[in-house]
Amino acid sequence: MAVPVLSTAAAPQSQSIEAIRTGLGAGGTRVTVDLGMKSDFRAFHLANPYRIVLDLPSSKWVAAKSGLMSGGLIRAYRSGVLEGGITRVIFDLGRAATISNAVFLPKSSFEKNRVVIDLIPATANMFNARLPQVYGSREIRTPAPTPSQVSSQSSRPTSDAQMPIEDADVTGEITGTVKQREPLSSSRAPENRTAAPMSRKQTRKYVVVIDAGHGGEDPGALGRNGVVEKRITLTIAKELERQLSETGRYRAVLTRSTDKYIKLRERVAIAKRAKADLFISIHADKIGRTNVRGASIYTLSQNASDNETARLADQENNSGVVAGVDLANESQDVADILLDLAMREKMNESKLLAKYLDQAFRDKSIRLLPNSHRAAGFAVLKAPDVPAALIETGFLSNPEEAKLLSTSAFQRRIASAMVDGIDAYFRKIQALQKF
Ligand code: ZN
């Protein structure tokens, strides 16, 4: 496994830990630690009980220093400061799980600098076999290190759980072995320290960002009898917002609530700012043949699943070029390593979402295209770490479907199918996170 080793020696400021989050990885759990700057890191396994350790240069905490996690294989994390200023984060595992991948990823338009660690379930033997292994760089270079810090660190590079911890008030629990894991007898009740984040997480509303395709100077597809895609998408988006809010389980955020043009990049940025759990983009299609009809659901892929799908992606993406957006640059932001690594987890979740949306459409007797779940390179789906689907609600080139999509009865029905699909998706995500 190739691990980039990045030096922080030239950087004058100190490192900061901005956020710690988990999600579904390929076959397991992905934990992402957002950082203020580029950084060395090292990660390794600790046994009895099963833990994963992440060491970083001395870091300020913007994120909470400890918390429970609803992310699959990881139950909680805690942190402390080692001698020499190393910031240590310990992830408590619910069961034996090993690191399948640990990398630093540099920041992009949508993502901060971050360390990404993928975990997969493992047997006790597999876990124990990994104990000597160190991921990342053995030596953690802190910004402007003192000579004593350098020697102190380089002389103890690996899984030394016994390293003394300075910040004992917050982190007494992690001084090492299983025997010391009882909470500190500090003034703060330890139950409260750990229980609060979980209950907040479980009771919070999921944030669904609803993106009405096109708008303003970009009308999208033009159908029969003056039916215009940008109006259809806005009406359905608003209906979906209404129905999602009504359940009490979701906070729905529209990328636009009026007839205005929004760049594709900005739509993705809105989802990031809203800390979206889900991103749904609503469109209506048009092709040369009037007899083709039915809805379809798209998730992101590097390669479109067929020519027709590639054509559609071009068509939707090019709506940005019309209004002067440079999509070549937009794609570049999320090229290569981002698509390879940061998006894999999201793509898995997006596929799950598409599966449940597809099923909900069938249950509500909404006509679908054959092979109704497709993959395409839609720019609007390229929001790393936000599971996303683009729904083509039907064909405006088909006279009947254009008419149907204009009726409020059908708009309510298709929105309610989307709610069903979204409900089923989150039920599944919650079940997967229980392990
Ligand atoms: Zn469209």
Coordinates of C-alpha atoms and ligand atoms in Angstrom, one line a residue:
M1 CA 0.0 0.0 0.0
A2 CA 1.5 3.3 -1.0
V3 CA 1.0 6.0 1.6
P4 CA 1.9 9.6 0.9
V5 CA 4.3 11.0 3.4
L6 CA 3.7 14.7 3.7
S7 CA 6.0 17.0 5.6
T8 CA 4.7 19.8 7.8
A9 CA 8.2 21.1 8.5
A10 CA 7.8 24.3 6.5
A11 CA 4.3 25.1 7.9
P12 CA 4.4 27.7 10.6
Q13 CA 0.9 27.3 12.1
S14 CA -0.2 24.4 14.2
Q15 CA -2.4 21.6 13.0
S16 CA -6.1 21.6 13.8
I17 CA -8.7 18.8 13.9
E18 CA -11.8 20.2 12.3
A19 CA -14.1 17.3 12.3
I20 CA -14.3 13.5 12.8
R21 CA -16.9 11.6 10.9
T22 CA -17.7 8.1 9.8
G23 CA -19.6 6.6 6.9
L24 CA -19.9 3.4 5.0
G25 CA -16.7 2.2 3.4
A26 CA -16.3 -0.5 0.9
G27 CA -17.2 -3.5 3.0
G28 CA -16.9 -1.7 6.3
T29 CA -16.5 1.7 7.9
R30 CA -14.7 4.8 6.8
V31 CA -13.5 7.4 9.3
T32 CA -12.5 10.8 8.0
V33 CA -10.6 13.3 10.1
D34 CA -10.7 16.8 8.7
L35 CA -7.5 18.7 9.3
G36 CA -6.6 22.4 9.0
M37 CA -3.4 21.7 7.1
K38 CA -1.3 19.0 5.4
S39 CA 0.1 16.6 7.9
D40 CA 2.1 13.5 8.7
F41 CA 0.1 10.9 10.4
R42 CA 0.4 7.4 11.6
A43 CA -2.3 4.8 12.4
F44 CA -2.1 1.4 13.9
H45 CA -4.1 -1.2 15.8
L46 CA -4.2 -1.8 19.6
A47 CA -5.6 -4.9 21.2
N48 CA -7.5 -5.6 24.4
P49 CA -9.9 -4.0 23.7
Y50 CA -9.9 -3.6 19.9
R51 CA -8.8 0.0 19.1
I52 CA -7.4 2.0 16.2
V53 CA -4.9 4.8 17.0
L54 CA -4.4 7.9 14.9
D55 CA -1.4 10.1 15.8
L56 CA -1.1 13.6 14.4
P57 CA 1.3 16.5 15.1
S58 CA 0.2 18.7 18.0
S59 CA -3.3 19.8 17.1
K60 CA -5.9 22.3 18.2
W61 CA -9.4 20.8 18.6
V62 CA -12.2 22.4 16.6
A63 CA -14.1 19.1 16.7
A64 CA -15.2 17.6 20.1
K65 CA -12.2 15.9 21.8
S66 CA -14.3 12.8 22.3
G67 CA -17.6 11.4 21.3
L68 CA -19.7 8.4 20.5
M69 CA -19.9 7.5 16.8
S70 CA -22.8 5.9 14.9
G71 CA -20.5 4.9 12.1
G72 CA -20.5 1.1 12.0
L73 CA -17.4 -0.5 13.3
I74 CA -16.4 2.4 15.5
R75 CA -18.2 3.0 18.8
A76 CA -16.5 6.1 20.1
Y77 CA -13.3 8.1 20.0
R78 CA -11.2 9.8 22.6
S79 CA -8.1 11.9 22.4
G80 CA -5.1 12.9 24.4
V81 CA -1.7 14.5 24.1
L82 CA 1.5 12.4 24.1
E83 CA 4.9 13.5 25.4
G84 CA 6.4 15.5 22.6
G85 CA 3.1 17.2 21.6
I86 CA 1.7 14.4 19.5
T87 CA -2.1 14.4 19.4
R88 CA -3.4 10.9 19.7
V89 CA -6.9 9.9 18.7
I90 CA -8.1 6.5 19.8
F91 CA -11.1 4.9 18.1
D92 CA -12.8 2.2 20.1
L93 CA -14.0 -0.6 17.9
G94 CA -17.2 -2.6 18.5
R95 CA -15.5 -5.7 17.3
A96 CA -12.3 -6.8 15.6
A97 CA -11.7 -4.8 12.5
T98 CA -8.5 -4.0 10.6
I99 CA -7.3 -1.0 8.6
S100 CA -7.7 -1.7 4.9
N101 CA -6.5 1.7 3.8
A102 CA -5.2 4.8 5.5
V103 CA -4.2 7.9 3.5
F104 CA -3.8 11.6 3.7
L105 CA -5.9 13.5 1.1
P106 CA -5.1 17.1 0.3
K107 CA -7.9 19.6 0.3
S108 CA -10.0 20.4 -2.8
S109 CA -12.8 22.8 -3.5
F110 CA -15.3 20.7 -1.5
E111 CA -13.1 18.9 1.0
K112 CA -10.6 19.8 3.7
N113 CA -7.2 18.3 4.2
R114 CA -8.0 15.0 5.8
V115 CA -6.9 11.6 6.9
V116 CA -9.1 8.8 5.7
I117 CA -9.0 5.4 7.3
D118 CA -11.0 2.5 6.0
L119 CA -11.8 -0.4 8.4
I120 CA -13.1 -3.8 7.5
P121 CA -14.4 -6.5 9.9
A122 CA -11.8 -9.1 10.8
T123 CA -11.2 -12.1 13.0
A124 CA -9.2 -11.8 16.2
N125 CA -6.3 -13.6 14.5
M126 CA -6.4 -11.1 11.6
F127 CA -6.4 -8.2 14.0
N128 CA -3.5 -9.6 16.0
A129 CA -1.5 -10.2 12.9
R130 CA -1.8 -6.4 12.1
L131 CA -0.6 -5.2 15.5
P132 CA 3.1 -4.6 14.4
Q133 CA 2.1 -2.7 11.3
V134 CA 2.2 1.2 11.2
Y135 CA 0.2 3.0 8.5
G136 CA 1.4 6.4 7.3
S137 CA 4.8 7.6 8.5
R138 CA 6.4 6.3 11.6
E139 CA 7.8 9.7 12.5
I140 CA 5.3 12.5 13.0
R141 CA 6.9 15.8 12.2
T142 CA 5.4 18.7 14.1
P143 CA 5.7 22.2 12.8
A144 CA 8.9 23.8 14.0
P145 CA 9.9 20.9 16.3
T146 CA 12.4 21.3 19.0
P147 CA 15.3 18.9 18.9
S148 CA 14.1 17.0 22.0
Q149 CA 10.7 16.5 20.5
V150 CA 12.2 15.1 17.4
S151 CA 14.4 12.6 19.2
S152 CA 11.6 11.7 21.6
Q153 CA 9.3 10.8 18.7
S154 CA 11.7 9.1 16.4
S155 CA 12.9 6.8 19.2
R156 CA 9.4 5.5 19.8
P157 CA 7.7 5.2 16.6
T158 CA 5.0 2.7 17.0
S159 CA 2.2 1.2 19.0
D160 CA 3.3 2.3 22.4
A161 CA 0.1 2.6 24.3
Q162 CA 1.9 3.4 27.5
M163 CA 3.1 6.8 26.4
P164 CA 2.3 9.3 29.1
I165 CA -0.5 11.7 28.5
E166 CA -0.4 15.3 29.5
D167 CA -4.0 16.1 29.1
A168 CA -5.3 13.7 31.7
D169 CA -8.5 15.5 32.5
V170 CA -9.9 14.9 29.1
T171 CA -8.1 11.8 28.2
G172 CA -7.3 9.7 31.2
E173 CA -9.2 6.8 29.7
I174 CA -6.6 6.3 27.0
T175 CA -3.5 5.9 29.0
G176 CA -3.2 2.5 27.5
T177 CA -4.4 -0.9 28.6
V178 CA -7.7 -2.3 29.3
K179 CA -7.3 -2.1 33.0
Q180 CA -7.1 1.7 32.9
R181 CA -10.1 2.2 30.8
E182 CA -12.4 3.0 33.7
P183 CA -13.4 6.6 33.5
L184 CA -11.4 9.1 35.5
S185 CA -12.8 10.2 38.8
S186 CA -13.0 13.7 37.5
S187 CA -15.5 16.3 38.5
R188 CA -17.5 15.8 35.3
A189 CA -19.7 12.8 35.2
P190 CA -18.1 10.5 32.6
E191 CA -21.5 9.1 31.5
N192 CA -22.6 12.6 30.4
R193 CA -19.4 13.1 28.5
T194 CA -19.9 10.2 26.3
A195 CA -23.7 9.8 26.2
A196 CA -24.6 13.3 25.0
P197 CA -23.2 13.1 21.4
M198 CA -25.0 9.8 20.7
S199 CA -28.4 10.9 21.8
R200 CA -28.0 14.2 19.8
K201 CA -27.0 12.2 16.8
Q202 CA -29.9 9.7 17.0
T203 CA -32.6 12.3 17.6
R204 CA -31.4 14.9 15.1
K205 CA -33.3 15.4 11.8
Y206 CA -31.5 14.1 8.7
V207 CA -30.7 16.9 6.3
V208 CA -31.9 16.3 2.7
V209 CA -30.8 18.9 0.1
I210 CA -33.3 19.0 -2.7
D211 CA -31.9 20.4 -6.0
A212 CA -34.4 21.6 -8.5
G213 CA -32.6 21.2 -11.8
H214 CA -31.9 24.3 -14.1
G215 CA -33.6 27.6 -13.4
G216 CA -33.4 31.2 -14.5
E217 CA -31.7 31.7 -17.9
D218 CA -31.3 27.9 -18.1
P219 CA -34.7 26.4 -18.8
G220 CA -33.6 22.8 -19.2
A221 CA -35.6 20.6 -21.5
L222 CA -38.5 22.2 -23.4
G223 CA -41.5 19.9 -23.7
R224 CA -44.8 19.9 -25.6
N225 CA -47.4 22.6 -24.8
G226 CA -45.0 25.0 -23.2
V227 CA -43.9 22.5 -20.5
V228 CA -40.5 23.7 -19.3
E229 CA -38.2 21.5 -17.2
K230 CA -37.0 24.2 -14.8
R231 CA -40.7 24.7 -13.7
I232 CA -41.5 21.0 -13.3
T233 CA -38.3 20.4 -11.3
L234 CA -39.0 23.4 -9.0
T235 CA -42.6 22.3 -8.3
I236 CA -41.7 18.7 -7.5
A237 CA -38.8 19.9 -5.4
K238 CA -41.1 22.1 -3.3
E239 CA -43.6 19.3 -3.0
L240 CA -40.8 17.0 -1.8
E241 CA -39.7 19.6 0.7
R242 CA -43.2 19.9 2.0
Q243 CA -43.7 16.1 2.4
L244 CA -40.2 15.5 4.0
S245 CA -40.8 18.3 6.5
E246 CA -44.2 16.9 7.3
T247 CA -42.7 13.6 8.5
G248 CA -40.8 15.4 11.3
R249 CA -37.8 13.3 10.5
Y250 CA -36.1 15.5 8.0
R251 CA -34.8 19.0 7.5
A252 CA -35.3 19.8 3.8
V253 CA -33.1 22.4 2.1
L254 CA -33.8 23.6 -1.4
T255 CA -30.9 24.7 -3.6
R256 CA -33.3 27.2 -5.2
S257 CA -36.9 28.1 -4.3
T258 CA -37.4 30.6 -7.1
D259 CA -36.8 30.7 -10.8
K260 CA -33.1 31.6 -10.7
Y261 CA -30.0 30.2 -12.2
I262 CA -27.5 28.5 -9.9
K263 CA -24.2 27.1 -11.0
L264 CA -23.7 23.4 -10.6
R265 CA -20.7 24.1 -8.4
E266 CA -22.9 26.2 -6.1
R267 CA -25.5 23.5 -5.8
V268 CA -22.9 21.1 -4.5
A269 CA -21.6 23.8 -2.2
I270 CA -25.0 24.4 -0.7
A271 CA -25.2 20.7 0.1
K272 CA -21.8 20.9 1.8
R273 CA -22.8 24.0 3.8
A274 CA -26.0 22.4 4.9
K275 CA -24.1 19.4 6.1
A276 CA -26.4 17.3 3.9
D277 CA -27.0 13.7 4.7
L278 CA -28.4 13.3 1.3
F279 CA -28.6 15.2 -2.0
I280 CA -31.4 14.7 -4.4
S281 CA -31.3 16.4 -7.8
I282 CA -34.6 16.6 -9.7
H283 CA -34.8 16.7 -13.5
A284 CA -37.0 15.8 -16.4
D285 CA -35.5 14.4 -19.6
K286 CA -36.1 15.0 -23.3
I287 CA -35.0 13.0 -26.4
G288 CA -35.7 12.8 -30.1
R289 CA -38.2 9.9 -29.8
T290 CA -41.6 10.8 -28.5
N291 CA -42.6 7.2 -27.5
V292 CA -39.9 6.9 -24.8
R293 CA -41.2 7.5 -21.3
G294 CA -40.5 6.6 -17.7
A295 CA -38.5 7.8 -14.8
S296 CA -34.9 6.9 -14.0
I297 CA -32.5 7.3 -11.2
Y298 CA -28.8 8.1 -11.6
T299 CA -25.8 7.8 -9.3
L300 CA -22.3 9.0 -10.0
S301 CA -19.9 6.9 -11.8
Q302 CA -16.6 7.6 -13.6
N303 CA -18.0 5.9 -16.7
A304 CA -21.5 6.3 -17.9
S305 CA -23.3 2.9 -18.0
D306 CA -24.3 3.3 -21.6
N307 CA -24.2 5.8 -24.5
E308 CA -27.7 7.1 -23.8
T309 CA -26.7 7.8 -20.2
A310 CA -23.5 9.5 -21.3
R311 CA -25.6 11.7 -23.7
L312 CA -27.8 12.7 -20.8
A313 CA -25.0 13.6 -18.5
D314 CA -23.5 15.8 -21.3
Q315 CA -26.9 17.4 -21.8
E316 CA -27.4 18.1 -18.1
N317 CA -23.8 19.2 -17.4
N318 CA -23.7 21.4 -20.5
S319 CA -26.6 23.5 -19.2
G320 CA -23.8 25.0 -17.0
V321 CA -21.7 25.9 -20.0
V322 CA -24.5 27.8 -21.6
A323 CA -24.4 30.2 -18.6
G324 CA -20.7 30.5 -18.7
V325 CA -19.6 27.9 -16.2
D326 CA -16.3 26.2 -16.9
L327 CA -17.2 22.6 -16.3
A328 CA -13.8 21.4 -17.4
N329 CA -12.4 22.9 -14.2
E330 CA -15.3 21.7 -12.2
S331 CA -14.6 18.1 -13.1
Q332 CA -10.9 18.6 -12.5
D333 CA -11.6 19.4 -8.8
V334 CA -13.0 16.0 -8.2
A335 CA -10.7 14.0 -10.5
D336 CA -8.4 11.1 -9.9
I337 CA -7.7 10.4 -6.3
L338 CA -10.9 12.0 -5.1
L339 CA -13.0 9.8 -7.3
D340 CA -10.9 6.8 -6.3
L341 CA -10.9 7.3 -2.6
A342 CA -13.1 9.9 -1.1
M343 CA -16.1 9.0 -3.3
R344 CA -16.1 5.3 -3.0
E345 CA -17.9 5.4 0.3
K346 CA -20.4 7.9 -1.0
M347 CA -21.0 5.9 -4.2
N348 CA -21.9 2.9 -2.1
E349 CA -24.4 4.8 -0.2
S350 CA -25.7 6.5 -3.3
K351 CA -26.3 3.1 -4.9
L352 CA -28.2 2.1 -1.9
L353 CA -30.3 5.2 -2.1
A354 CA -31.0 4.6 -5.8
K355 CA -32.1 1.0 -5.0
Y356 CA -34.7 2.2 -2.5
L357 CA -35.9 5.0 -4.6
D358 CA -36.3 2.6 -7.5
Q359 CA -38.3 0.2 -5.3
A360 CA -40.5 3.0 -4.0
F361 CA -41.3 4.2 -7.5
R362 CA -42.4 0.7 -8.4
D363 CA -44.5 0.4 -5.2
K364 CA -46.2 3.7 -6.1
S365 CA -46.7 2.5 -9.8
I366 CA -44.6 5.2 -11.3
R367 CA -43.4 4.2 -14.7
L368 CA -39.7 3.6 -14.9
L369 CA -37.3 3.1 -17.8
P370 CA -35.9 -0.3 -18.3
N371 CA -32.7 -0.5 -16.2
S372 CA -34.0 2.4 -14.3
H373 CA -30.9 2.7 -12.0
R374 CA -28.1 4.1 -14.1
A375 CA -24.6 5.5 -13.5
A376 CA -23.4 8.7 -15.1
G377 CA -20.8 11.5 -14.6
F378 CA -23.2 14.2 -13.5
A379 CA -21.3 17.2 -12.2
V380 CA -24.0 17.9 -9.7
L381 CA -23.5 14.5 -8.1
K382 CA -19.9 15.1 -7.4
A383 CA -20.1 16.2 -3.8
P384 CA -17.7 14.0 -1.9
D385 CA -19.2 12.5 1.2
V386 CA -22.7 13.4 0.4
P387 CA -24.7 10.4 -0.9
A388 CA -26.5 11.7 -4.0
A389 CA -28.9 10.7 -6.7
L390 CA -30.3 12.5 -9.7
I391 CA -33.8 11.6 -10.6
E392 CA -35.1 12.1 -14.1
T393 CA -38.8 12.2 -13.4
G394 CA -39.8 11.4 -16.9
F395 CA -39.7 12.6 -20.6
L396 CA -41.0 15.9 -21.6
S397 CA -40.6 14.7 -25.2
N398 CA -43.4 12.3 -24.6
P399 CA -46.7 14.2 -24.8
E400 CA -48.5 12.1 -22.2
E401 CA -45.7 12.2 -19.7
A402 CA -45.2 16.0 -20.2
K403 CA -48.9 16.4 -19.3
L404 CA -48.7 14.0 -16.4
L405 CA -45.6 15.7 -14.9
S406 CA -47.5 19.0 -15.0
T407 CA -50.4 17.7 -12.8
S408 CA -50.3 18.3 -9.1
A409 CA -51.7 14.8 -8.4
F410 CA -48.7 13.2 -10.1
Q411 CA -46.2 15.6 -8.6
R412 CA -47.5 14.7 -5.2
R413 CA -47.3 11.0 -6.0
I414 CA -43.8 11.1 -7.3
A415 CA -42.7 13.2 -4.3
S416 CA -44.3 10.7 -1.9
A417 CA -42.4 7.9 -3.7
M418 CA -39.2 9.8 -3.1
V419 CA -40.1 10.2 0.6
D420 CA -40.6 6.4 0.8
G421 CA -37.3 5.7 -0.9
I422 CA -35.5 8.2 1.4
D423 CA -37.2 6.6 4.5
A424 CA -36.1 3.1 3.4
Y425 CA -32.6 4.3 2.8
F426 CA -32.1 5.8 6.2
R427 CA -33.7 2.7 7.9
K428 CA -31.1 0.6 6.1
I429 CA -28.2 3.0 7.0
Q430 CA -29.2 2.8 10.6
A431 CA -29.4 -0.9 10.5
L432 CA -26.0 -1.2 8.9
Q433 CA -24.5 1.0 11.5
K434 CA -25.7 -1.2 14.3
F435 CA -23.4 -4.2 13.6
Ligands
ZN1 ZN -32.3 18.5 -16.4

